[in-house]
CSV table of C-alpha atoms in Angstrom, one decimal:
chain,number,residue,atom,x,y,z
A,1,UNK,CA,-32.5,-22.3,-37.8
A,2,UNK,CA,-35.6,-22.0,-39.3
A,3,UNK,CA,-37.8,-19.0,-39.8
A,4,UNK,CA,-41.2,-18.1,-38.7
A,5,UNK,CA,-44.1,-17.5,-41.7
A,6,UNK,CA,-44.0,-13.8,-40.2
A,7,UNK,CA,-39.9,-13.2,-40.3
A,8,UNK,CA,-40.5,-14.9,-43.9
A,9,UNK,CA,-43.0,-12.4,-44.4
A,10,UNK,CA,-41.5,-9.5,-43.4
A,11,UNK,CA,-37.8,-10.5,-45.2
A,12,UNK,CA,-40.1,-10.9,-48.2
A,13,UNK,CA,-41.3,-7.4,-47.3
A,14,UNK,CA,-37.7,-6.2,-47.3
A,15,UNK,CA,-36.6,-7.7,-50.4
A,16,UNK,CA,-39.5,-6.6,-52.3
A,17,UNK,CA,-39.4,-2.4,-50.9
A,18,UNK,CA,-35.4,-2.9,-51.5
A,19,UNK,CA,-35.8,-4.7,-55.3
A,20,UNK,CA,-38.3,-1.6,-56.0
A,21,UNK,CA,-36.3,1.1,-54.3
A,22,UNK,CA,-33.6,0.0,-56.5
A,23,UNK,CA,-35.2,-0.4,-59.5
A,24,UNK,CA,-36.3,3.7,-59.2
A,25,UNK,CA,-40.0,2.3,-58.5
A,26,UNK,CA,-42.5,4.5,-56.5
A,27,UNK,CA,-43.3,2.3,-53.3
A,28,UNK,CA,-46.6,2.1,-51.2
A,29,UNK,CA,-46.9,4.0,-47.8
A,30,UNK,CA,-48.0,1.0,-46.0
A,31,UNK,CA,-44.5,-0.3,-48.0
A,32,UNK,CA,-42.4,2.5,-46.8
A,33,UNK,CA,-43.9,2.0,-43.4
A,34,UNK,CA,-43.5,-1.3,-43.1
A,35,UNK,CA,-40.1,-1.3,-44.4
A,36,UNK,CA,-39.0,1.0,-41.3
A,37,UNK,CA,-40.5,-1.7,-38.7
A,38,UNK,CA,-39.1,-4.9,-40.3
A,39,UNK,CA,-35.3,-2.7,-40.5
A,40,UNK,CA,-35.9,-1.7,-36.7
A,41,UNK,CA,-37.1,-5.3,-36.0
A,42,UNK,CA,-34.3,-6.9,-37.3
A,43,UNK,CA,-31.6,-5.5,-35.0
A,44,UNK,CA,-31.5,-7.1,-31.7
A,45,UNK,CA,-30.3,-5.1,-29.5
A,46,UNK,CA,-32.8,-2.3,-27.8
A,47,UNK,CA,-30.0,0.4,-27.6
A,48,UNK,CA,-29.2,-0.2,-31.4
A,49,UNK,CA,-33.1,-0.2,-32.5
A,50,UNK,CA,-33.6,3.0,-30.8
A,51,UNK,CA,-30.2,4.9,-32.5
A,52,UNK,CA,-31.6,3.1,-35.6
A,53,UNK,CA,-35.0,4.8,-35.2
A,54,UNK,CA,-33.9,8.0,-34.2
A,55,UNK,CA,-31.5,8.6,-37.3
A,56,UNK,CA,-34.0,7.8,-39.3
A,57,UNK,CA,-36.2,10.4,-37.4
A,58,UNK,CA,-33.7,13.2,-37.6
A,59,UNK,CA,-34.0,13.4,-41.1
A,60,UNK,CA,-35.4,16.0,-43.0
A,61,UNK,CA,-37.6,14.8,-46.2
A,62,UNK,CA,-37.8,16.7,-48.9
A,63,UNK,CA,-41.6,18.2,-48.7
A,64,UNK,CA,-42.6,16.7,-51.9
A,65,UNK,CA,-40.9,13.0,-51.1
A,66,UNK,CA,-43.9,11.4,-49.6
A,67,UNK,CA,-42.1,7.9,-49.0
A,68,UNK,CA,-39.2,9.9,-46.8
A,69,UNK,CA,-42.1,11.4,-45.0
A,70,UNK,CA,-43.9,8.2,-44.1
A,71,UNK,CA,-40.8,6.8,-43.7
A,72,UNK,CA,-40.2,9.4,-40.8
A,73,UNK,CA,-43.4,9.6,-39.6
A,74,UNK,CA,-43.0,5.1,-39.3
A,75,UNK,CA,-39.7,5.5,-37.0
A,76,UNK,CA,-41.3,8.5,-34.9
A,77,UNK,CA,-44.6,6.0,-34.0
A,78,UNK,CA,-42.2,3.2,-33.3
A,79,UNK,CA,-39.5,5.5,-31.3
A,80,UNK,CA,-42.7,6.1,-29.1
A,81,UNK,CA,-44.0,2.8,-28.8
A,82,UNK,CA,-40.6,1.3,-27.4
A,83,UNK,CA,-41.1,4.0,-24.1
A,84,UNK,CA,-37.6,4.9,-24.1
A,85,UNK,CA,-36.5,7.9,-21.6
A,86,UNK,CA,-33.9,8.5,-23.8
A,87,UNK,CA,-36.1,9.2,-26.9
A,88,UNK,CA,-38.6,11.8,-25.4
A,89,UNK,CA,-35.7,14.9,-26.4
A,90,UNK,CA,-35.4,13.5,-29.9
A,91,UNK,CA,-39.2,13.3,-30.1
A,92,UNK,CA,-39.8,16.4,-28.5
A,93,UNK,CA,-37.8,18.0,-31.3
A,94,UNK,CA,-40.2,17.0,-33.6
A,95,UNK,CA,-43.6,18.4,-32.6
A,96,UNK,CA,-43.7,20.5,-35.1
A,97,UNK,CA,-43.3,17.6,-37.9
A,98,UNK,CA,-46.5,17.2,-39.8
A,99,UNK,CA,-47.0,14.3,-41.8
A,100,UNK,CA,-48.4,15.6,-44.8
A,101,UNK,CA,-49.6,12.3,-46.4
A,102,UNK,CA,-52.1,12.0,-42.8
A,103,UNK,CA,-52.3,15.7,-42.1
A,104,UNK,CA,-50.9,14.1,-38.4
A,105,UNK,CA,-48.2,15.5,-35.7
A,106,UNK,CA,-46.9,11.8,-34.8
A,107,UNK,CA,-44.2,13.1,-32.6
A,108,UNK,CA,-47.6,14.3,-30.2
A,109,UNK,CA,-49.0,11.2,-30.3
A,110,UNK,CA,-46.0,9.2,-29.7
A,111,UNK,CA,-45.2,11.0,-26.8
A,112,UNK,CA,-48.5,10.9,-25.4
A,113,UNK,CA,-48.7,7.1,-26.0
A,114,UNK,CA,-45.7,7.0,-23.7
A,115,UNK,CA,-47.6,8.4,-20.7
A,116,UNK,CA,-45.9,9.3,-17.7
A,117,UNK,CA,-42.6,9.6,-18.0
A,118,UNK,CA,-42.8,12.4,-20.7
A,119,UNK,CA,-43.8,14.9,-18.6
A,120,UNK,CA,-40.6,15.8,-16.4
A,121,UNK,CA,-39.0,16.4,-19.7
A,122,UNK,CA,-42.0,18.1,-21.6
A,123,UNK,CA,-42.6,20.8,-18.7
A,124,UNK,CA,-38.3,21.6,-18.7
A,125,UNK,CA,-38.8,21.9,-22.5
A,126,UNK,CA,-41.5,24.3,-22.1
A,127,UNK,CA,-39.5,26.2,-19.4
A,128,UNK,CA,-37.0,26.9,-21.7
A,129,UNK,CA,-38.7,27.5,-24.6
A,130,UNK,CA,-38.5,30.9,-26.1
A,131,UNK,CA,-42.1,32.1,-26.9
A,132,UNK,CA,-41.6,34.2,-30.0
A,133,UNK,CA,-39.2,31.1,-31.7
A,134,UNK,CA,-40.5,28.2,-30.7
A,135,UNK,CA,-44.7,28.9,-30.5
A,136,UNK,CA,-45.3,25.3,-32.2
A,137,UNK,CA,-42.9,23.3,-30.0
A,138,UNK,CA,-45.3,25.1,-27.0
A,139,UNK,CA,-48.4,24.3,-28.2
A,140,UNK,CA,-47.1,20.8,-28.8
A,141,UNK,CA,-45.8,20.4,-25.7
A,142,UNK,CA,-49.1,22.1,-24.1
A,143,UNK,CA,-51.0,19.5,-25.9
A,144,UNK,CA,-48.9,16.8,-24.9
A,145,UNK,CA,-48.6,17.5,-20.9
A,146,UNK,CA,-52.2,18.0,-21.3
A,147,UNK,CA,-53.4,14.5,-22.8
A,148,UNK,CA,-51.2,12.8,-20.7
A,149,UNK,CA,-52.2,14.6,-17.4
A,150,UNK,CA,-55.8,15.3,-17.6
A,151,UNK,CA,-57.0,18.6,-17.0
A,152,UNK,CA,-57.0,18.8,-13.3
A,153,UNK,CA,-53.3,17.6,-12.9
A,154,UNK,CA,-52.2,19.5,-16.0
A,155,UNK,CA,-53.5,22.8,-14.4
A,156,UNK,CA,-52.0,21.7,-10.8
A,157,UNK,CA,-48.6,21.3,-12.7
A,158,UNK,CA,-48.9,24.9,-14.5
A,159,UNK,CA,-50.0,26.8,-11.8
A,160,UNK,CA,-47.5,25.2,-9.2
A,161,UNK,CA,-44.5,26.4,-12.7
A,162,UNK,CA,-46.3,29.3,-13.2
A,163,UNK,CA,-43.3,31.3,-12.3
A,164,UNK,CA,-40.7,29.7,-14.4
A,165,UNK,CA,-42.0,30.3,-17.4
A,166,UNK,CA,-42.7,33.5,-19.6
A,167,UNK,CA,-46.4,34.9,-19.5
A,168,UNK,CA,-46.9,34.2,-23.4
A,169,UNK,CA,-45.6,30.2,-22.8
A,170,UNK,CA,-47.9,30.1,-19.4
A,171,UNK,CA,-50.8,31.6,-22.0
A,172,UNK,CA,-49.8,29.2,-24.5
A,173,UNK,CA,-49.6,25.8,-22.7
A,174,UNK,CA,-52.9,26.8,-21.4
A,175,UNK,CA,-54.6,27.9,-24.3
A,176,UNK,CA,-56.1,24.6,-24.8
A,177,UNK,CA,-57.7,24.6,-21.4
């Protein structure tokens, strides 16, 4: 079988980030992001992509390795951008991530980008969440719920939760409002 000029591109793309990594050269961000889509493009299978993408987000760089970082930051965009129920817990998880070579939260935007079907999950997250702990993961998720929502469904959702959630997370998820 013959392959397209873009899977030719993209093995080239490979070889290349894989001949560098080996040799112990430093590799582009675009090369390190790249490198996590062609990987995640090459296994067929939807189920496998996404375990694929979210070991490679559950990884924690080393601050200072900025090719891990955009390497997670890649997989947390594309975990998104496949809208995968199963994905909005591992993504949720890492609000708090900040891609330091941006100065981005990708997990936020990825979640947002998914729309909808984030928000069942987001609001039982927030429910749970303990206010003195988890006061990033809140203010992540506040954001979230409210970029997806809008602000007259976001405040119809809190105020109909109000009661299952601590004051400080109510003040919290609101804050932004």
């Amino acid at each position: 079988a013959r392959m397209t000029t873009r899977q030719t591109i993209s093995l080239l793309s490979l070889m290349a980030t894989t001949s560098a990594i080996a040799a112990g050269m430093a590799v582009s961000h675009s090369t390190a992001r790249s490198s996590v889509a062609v990987e995640s493009g090459h296994i067929a299978s939807l189920t496998e992509r996404v375990a694929f993408l979210v070991s490679e987000v559950e990884k924690t760089p080393d601050k200072d390795d900025k090719e891990a970082i955009v390497r997670k930051a890649a997989a947390i965009r594309l975990l998104g951008s496949l809208r995968q129920t199963n994905a909005i817990d591992v993504l949720v998880n890492q609000l708090a991530f900040l891609d330091t070579n941006t100065g981005s939260y990708p997990a936020g935007a990825a979640l947002v980008g998914m729309g909808e079907i984030v928000v069942s999950n987001a609001l039982e997250r927030a429910v749970r969440a303990d206010p003195q702990k988890d006061y990033r993961l809140i203010d992540g998720l506040g954001y979230v719920l409210f970029e997806v929502l809008g602000y007259q469904r976001f405040d119809a959702l809190m105020q109909a939760n109000r009661e299952r959630m601590s004051k400080m997370t109510f003040q919290n998820l609101c804050a932004r409002v």
